[in-house]
Coordinates of C-alpha atoms in Angstrom, one line a residue:
M1 CA 61.8 159.5 -27.4
D2 CA 63.8 156.7 -25.7
S3 CA 63.1 158.2 -22.3
A4 CA 59.5 158.0 -23.0
L5 CA 59.3 154.2 -23.1
P6 CA 57.4 152.7 -20.3
K7 CA 59.4 150.9 -17.6
S8 CA 57.4 147.6 -18.4
L9 CA 58.8 147.5 -21.8
S10 CA 62.4 148.1 -21.0
H11 CA 63.3 144.4 -20.6
I12 CA 62.7 143.7 -24.2
C13 CA 65.1 146.2 -25.4
T14 CA 68.4 144.9 -26.7
G15 CA 71.9 146.4 -27.3
N16 CA 74.0 148.8 -25.1
N17 CA 72.5 151.1 -22.6
N18 CA 73.7 154.3 -24.5
N19 CA 71.7 153.4 -27.8
P20 CA 68.9 151.2 -26.9
R21 CA 66.9 149.5 -29.8
P22 CA 63.3 148.5 -29.5
H23 CA 62.1 144.8 -30.2
P24 CA 61.4 144.4 -33.8
N25 CA 57.9 143.2 -33.3
L26 CA 57.1 146.6 -31.6
G27 CA 56.2 149.5 -33.7
T28 CA 57.4 153.1 -32.7
G29 CA 54.2 155.2 -32.6
P30 CA 53.5 158.6 -31.2
M31 CA 54.0 159.0 -27.4
G32 CA 56.2 155.9 -27.4
R33 CA 53.3 153.4 -27.7
E34 CA 53.9 150.2 -29.5
A35 CA 51.4 147.6 -31.0
A36 CA 50.5 144.5 -28.8
P37 CA 52.4 141.2 -29.8
T38 CA 50.5 138.6 -31.7
R39 CA 49.5 135.5 -29.8
P40 CA 51.0 132.1 -30.9
P41 CA 48.4 129.7 -32.5
I42 CA 46.9 127.2 -30.0
R43 CA 48.5 123.9 -30.2
V44 CA 45.8 121.0 -30.9
V45 CA 46.3 118.0 -28.6
P46 CA 46.5 114.8 -30.6
Y47 CA 43.3 112.6 -30.5
R48 CA 43.5 109.2 -28.9
E49 CA 41.8 106.5 -30.9
D50 CA 41.2 104.3 -27.8
C51 CA 39.4 107.0 -26.0
W52 CA 35.6 106.3 -26.4
S53 CA 32.9 108.6 -25.0
E54 CA 29.9 107.3 -23.2
G55 CA 27.7 108.3 -26.2
E56 CA 29.9 106.4 -28.7
T57 CA 30.0 103.4 -26.4
S58 CA 26.3 103.4 -26.2
A59 CA 25.6 103.6 -29.8
L60 CA 28.2 100.9 -30.4
V61 CA 26.5 98.6 -27.9
D62 CA 23.1 99.2 -29.5
A63 CA 24.2 98.6 -33.0
W64 CA 26.4 95.6 -32.1
G65 CA 23.5 94.1 -30.0
D66 CA 20.9 94.2 -32.7
R67 CA 23.2 92.5 -35.2
Y68 CA 24.4 90.0 -32.6
V69 CA 20.8 88.9 -31.8
E70 CA 19.9 88.9 -35.6
L71 CA 22.8 86.4 -36.0
N72 CA 21.5 84.1 -33.2
R73 CA 24.4 85.1 -31.0
G74 CA 26.9 84.2 -33.5
N75 CA 30.1 86.0 -34.7
L76 CA 29.8 89.1 -36.9
R77 CA 31.4 89.3 -40.3
Q78 CA 33.4 92.2 -41.7
K79 CA 30.3 93.6 -43.4
H80 CA 28.3 93.6 -40.1
W81 CA 31.2 95.4 -38.4
Q82 CA 31.1 97.9 -41.2
D83 CA 27.4 98.6 -40.4
V84 CA 28.2 98.9 -36.8
S85 CA 30.9 101.6 -37.5
D86 CA 28.4 103.5 -39.9
A87 CA 25.7 103.4 -37.1
V88 CA 28.3 104.7 -34.6
N89 CA 29.6 107.5 -37.0
S90 CA 25.9 108.4 -37.9
R91 CA 24.8 109.2 -34.4
R92 CA 24.0 112.6 -33.3
G93 CA 27.1 114.7 -32.3
A94 CA 29.5 112.4 -34.0
G95 CA 31.0 115.1 -36.3
R96 CA 33.2 116.5 -33.4
R97 CA 35.3 113.4 -33.4
P98 CA 37.2 111.4 -36.2
P99 CA 35.0 108.5 -37.6
R100 CA 35.5 105.2 -36.1
T101 CA 36.4 102.2 -38.3
D102 CA 35.2 98.6 -38.0
I103 CA 38.5 97.4 -36.5
Q104 CA 38.1 100.0 -33.7
C105 CA 34.5 99.0 -33.0
K106 CA 35.5 95.2 -32.9
N107 CA 38.4 96.0 -30.4
R108 CA 36.1 98.2 -28.3
I109 CA 33.5 95.4 -28.1
D110 CA 36.1 92.9 -27.1
T111 CA 37.3 95.4 -24.3
L112 CA 33.6 95.8 -23.1
K113 CA 33.3 92.0 -22.9
K114 CA 36.4 91.7 -20.7
K115 CA 35.3 94.5 -18.7
Y116 CA 31.9 92.8 -18.2
K117 CA 33.5 89.6 -17.1
V118 CA 35.6 91.4 -14.5
E119 CA 32.5 93.3 -13.3
K120 CA 30.4 90.3 -13.1
A121 CA 33.0 88.5 -10.9
R122 CA 33.4 91.6 -8.8
I123 CA 29.6 92.0 -8.0
A124 CA 29.0 88.2 -7.5
A125 CA 28.3 89.0 -3.8
R126 CA 26.3 92.2 -4.5
A127 CA 22.9 92.7 -6.2
E128 CA 23.7 95.4 -8.9
S129 CA 26.6 97.1 -10.7
Q130 CA 27.2 101.0 -11.0
W131 CA 28.7 100.3 -14.5
P132 CA 26.1 101.9 -17.0
F133 CA 26.6 99.1 -19.7
F134 CA 26.5 96.2 -17.3
S135 CA 22.7 95.5 -17.7
R136 CA 22.8 95.6 -21.6
L137 CA 25.9 93.4 -21.8
D138 CA 24.4 91.1 -19.4
A139 CA 21.3 90.6 -21.5
L140 CA 23.5 90.1 -24.6
V141 CA 26.4 88.1 -23.4
G142 CA 25.5 86.8 -20.0
S143 CA 22.1 85.1 -20.6
S144 CA 22.1 81.9 -22.6
P145 CA 19.7 81.4 -25.5
P146 CA 16.3 79.7 -24.7
P147 CA 16.7 75.8 -25.0
A148 CA 15.1 74.2 -28.1
A149 CA 11.8 72.6 -27.5
T150 CA 12.0 68.8 -27.3
K151 CA 9.6 66.6 -29.1
K152 CA 7.4 64.3 -27.3
P153 CA 7.6 60.6 -28.1
S154 CA 4.8 59.8 -30.5
A155 CA 2.5 56.8 -30.1
S156 CA 3.7 55.2 -33.3
L157 CA 7.2 54.3 -31.7
P158 CA 6.3 50.5 -31.5
L159 CA 6.3 50.4 -35.3
A160 CA 10.1 50.5 -35.2
L161 CA 10.5 47.7 -32.8
P162 CA 10.5 44.7 -35.1
L163 CA 14.0 45.8 -36.7
P164 CA 16.1 44.8 -33.6
F165 CA 15.0 41.1 -33.8
H166 CA 16.8 40.5 -37.1
C167 CA 20.0 42.3 -35.9
K168 CA 19.9 40.6 -32.6
G169 CA 19.5 37.1 -34.1
S170 CA 22.4 37.8 -36.6
S171 CA 24.7 39.1 -33.9
L172 CA 24.0 36.0 -31.7
S173 CA 24.7 33.8 -34.6
A174 CA 27.8 35.5 -35.4
A175 CA 29.0 35.8 -31.8
T176 CA 28.5 32.0 -31.0
S177 CA 31.0 29.5 -32.5
F178 CA 28.5 26.5 -32.3
P179 CA 26.0 25.6 -34.8
V180 CA 22.5 27.2 -34.1
D181 CA 19.2 25.6 -34.7
S182 CA 17.9 27.8 -37.5
P183 CA 14.2 26.4 -37.3
F184 CA 14.1 27.5 -33.7
F185 CA 15.1 31.1 -34.6
R186 CA 12.8 31.1 -37.6
R187 CA 9.9 30.3 -35.2
A188 CA 11.0 32.9 -32.7
S189 CA 11.1 35.5 -35.4
A190 CA 7.8 34.6 -36.8
A191 CA 6.2 34.8 -33.2
A192 CA 7.9 38.2 -32.6
A193 CA 6.6 39.5 -36.0
K194 CA 3.1 38.2 -35.1
D195 CA 3.1 39.9 -31.7
N196 CA 4.4 43.2 -33.1
E197 CA 1.8 43.2 -35.9
G198 CA -1.0 42.9 -33.1
A199 CA 0.8 45.6 -31.2
D200 CA 1.0 47.9 -34.3
E201 CA -2.8 47.4 -35.1
E202 CA -3.6 48.3 -31.5
G203 CA -1.4 51.2 -31.4
S204 CA -2.5 52.6 -34.7
G205 CA -6.3 52.2 -33.6
S206 CA -5.5 54.0 -30.3
L207 CA -3.6 56.8 -32.3
S208 CA -6.6 57.3 -34.7
R209 CA -9.1 57.4 -31.8
S210 CA -7.0 59.8 -29.9
S211 CA -6.4 62.0 -33.0
S212 CA -10.3 62.4 -33.3
R213 CA -10.6 63.8 -29.8
S214 CA -9.1 66.9 -27.9
G215 CA -8.1 67.8 -24.5
T216 CA -8.1 64.8 -22.1
G217 CA -8.7 62.5 -25.1
W218 CA -5.3 63.4 -26.5
K219 CA -3.6 62.7 -23.1
R220 CA -5.4 59.4 -23.0
G221 CA -4.0 58.6 -26.2
E222 CA -0.5 59.4 -25.2
G223 CA -1.0 57.1 -22.2
N224 CA -2.1 54.2 -24.4
G225 CA 0.8 54.6 -26.6
I226 CA 3.2 54.4 -23.6
R227 CA 1.5 51.4 -22.5
E228 CA 1.7 49.8 -25.8
L229 CA 5.5 50.7 -26.0
A230 CA 6.0 49.1 -22.6
R231 CA 4.1 46.0 -23.7
A232 CA 6.2 45.7 -26.9
I233 CA 9.4 46.1 -24.9
M234 CA 8.1 43.2 -22.5
G235 CA 7.3 41.1 -25.6
F236 CA 10.9 41.7 -26.9
A237 CA 12.4 40.9 -23.5
E238 CA 10.5 37.6 -23.3
I239 CA 11.6 36.6 -26.8
Y240 CA 15.2 37.5 -26.0
E241 CA 14.9 35.4 -22.9
R242 CA 13.7 32.5 -24.8
V243 CA 16.5 32.7 -27.3
E244 CA 19.0 32.9 -24.3
E245 CA 17.5 29.7 -22.8
A246 CA 17.7 28.0 -26.1
K247 CA 21.3 29.0 -26.4
Q248 CA 22.1 27.7 -23.0
R249 CA 20.3 24.4 -23.7
Q250 CA 22.3 24.0 -27.0
M251 CA 25.6 24.8 -25.1
M252 CA 24.7 22.1 -22.5
E253 CA 23.9 19.6 -25.1
L254 CA 27.1 20.3 -26.9
E255 CA 28.9 20.1 -23.6
E256 CA 27.4 16.7 -22.9
Q257 CA 28.3 15.5 -26.6
R258 CA 31.9 16.6 -26.0
M259 CA 32.1 14.7 -22.8
E260 CA 30.8 11.5 -24.4
F261 CA 33.1 12.0 -27.2
V262 CA 36.1 12.4 -24.8
K263 CA 34.9 9.5 -22.8
A264 CA 34.7 7.2 -26.0
L265 CA 38.1 8.5 -27.0
E266 CA 39.7 7.4 -23.7
L267 CA 38.0 4.0 -23.9
Q268 CA 39.3 3.4 -27.3
K269 CA 42.7 4.5 -26.2
M270 CA 42.9 2.2 -23.4
E271 CA 41.7 -0.7 -25.6
I272 CA 44.5 0.1 -28.1
I273 CA 46.9 0.1 -25.1
V274 CA 45.6 -3.2 -23.7
D275 CA 45.7 -4.9 -27.1
S276 CA 49.2 -3.9 -27.7
Q277 CA 50.3 -5.1 -24.3
V278 CA 48.5 -8.4 -25.0
Q279 CA 50.3 -8.8 -28.4
L280 CA 53.7 -8.0 -26.8
A281 CA 53.1 -10.6 -24.2
K282 CA 52.3 -13.3 -26.8
I283 CA 55.3 -12.4 -28.8
K284 CA 57.4 -12.7 -25.8
R285 CA 56.0 -16.1 -24.9
S286 CA 56.4 -17.3 -28.4
R287 CA 60.1 -16.2 -28.3
Q288 CA 60.6 -17.9 -25.0
S289 CA 59.0 -21.3 -26.4
H290 CA 61.2 -21.0 -29.5
A291 CA 64.3 -20.6 -27.1
G292 CA 63.3 -23.7 -25.0
E293 CA 62.9 -25.8 -28.0
R294 CA 66.3 -24.9 -29.4
S295 CA 68.0 -25.6 -26.1
D296 CA 66.3 -28.9 -25.9
L297 CA 67.5 -29.7 -29.5
F298 CA 71.0 -28.6 -28.7
F299 CA 71.1 -30.9 -25.6
I300 CA 69.8 -33.8 -27.6
L301 CA 72.6 -33.3 -30.3
L302 CA 75.3 -33.2 -27.6
Q303 CA 74.2 -36.5 -26.2

């Protein structure tokens, strides 16, 4: 029986050569045939969490892009990332891979943004990119949101012009250290208010006329409003110029009064000095006359 073993199985036998012993996994059947050995189980390769397929990445970009646009290009919260991960896990063919978490989806989006920046800098000199997700990320991350529409200035802007007159007058009075003629400023303020009332009436009339028309009539109303605004600004400039001229005149008058006061003070000072010198001279002469009289009296007594 031992001699009937095939030569191909002779290397699995153990023991001495006189009494060979077959491998325990092999059965001794008729004609020296043994059963085939069982194959070891296939070892499963561990799954990498950072390995994303193209289908997963495409579903991730679509789900994240929809919520990113809904939030007006703002940051997604935890519940939004959870919705994104649910959308990625519910795609077709996702059962063959472990489910993705919200943290993995967020990290993957950050990685895609970094790769987009690198790809955009690399293709600066070329027209297009070979990366399949570049166009979608460029539409989401690269393009800026449309600017907000700016409002056109309305024709009723001259209505707010009377406010600066009071503030300007108060600032001038607070900034100057000399007394200001209050009647002048009252007259200037009254004139400014009267001018602005006329401008307001004209502006409101032009606005009502322009609102009742359409097309070119509305454009004409806007032009009238701009002219009224320019006219009001010119009136304000004239009033401000008159106030400045009045201030300059008052400063000149105060300077003249100061010079006259200094001149009068100097004259009074000189008069005091001259009077004191005259008094000193009189005192000196009186002392000299008294001394002469005493000397004469002394000489008379000696004789």
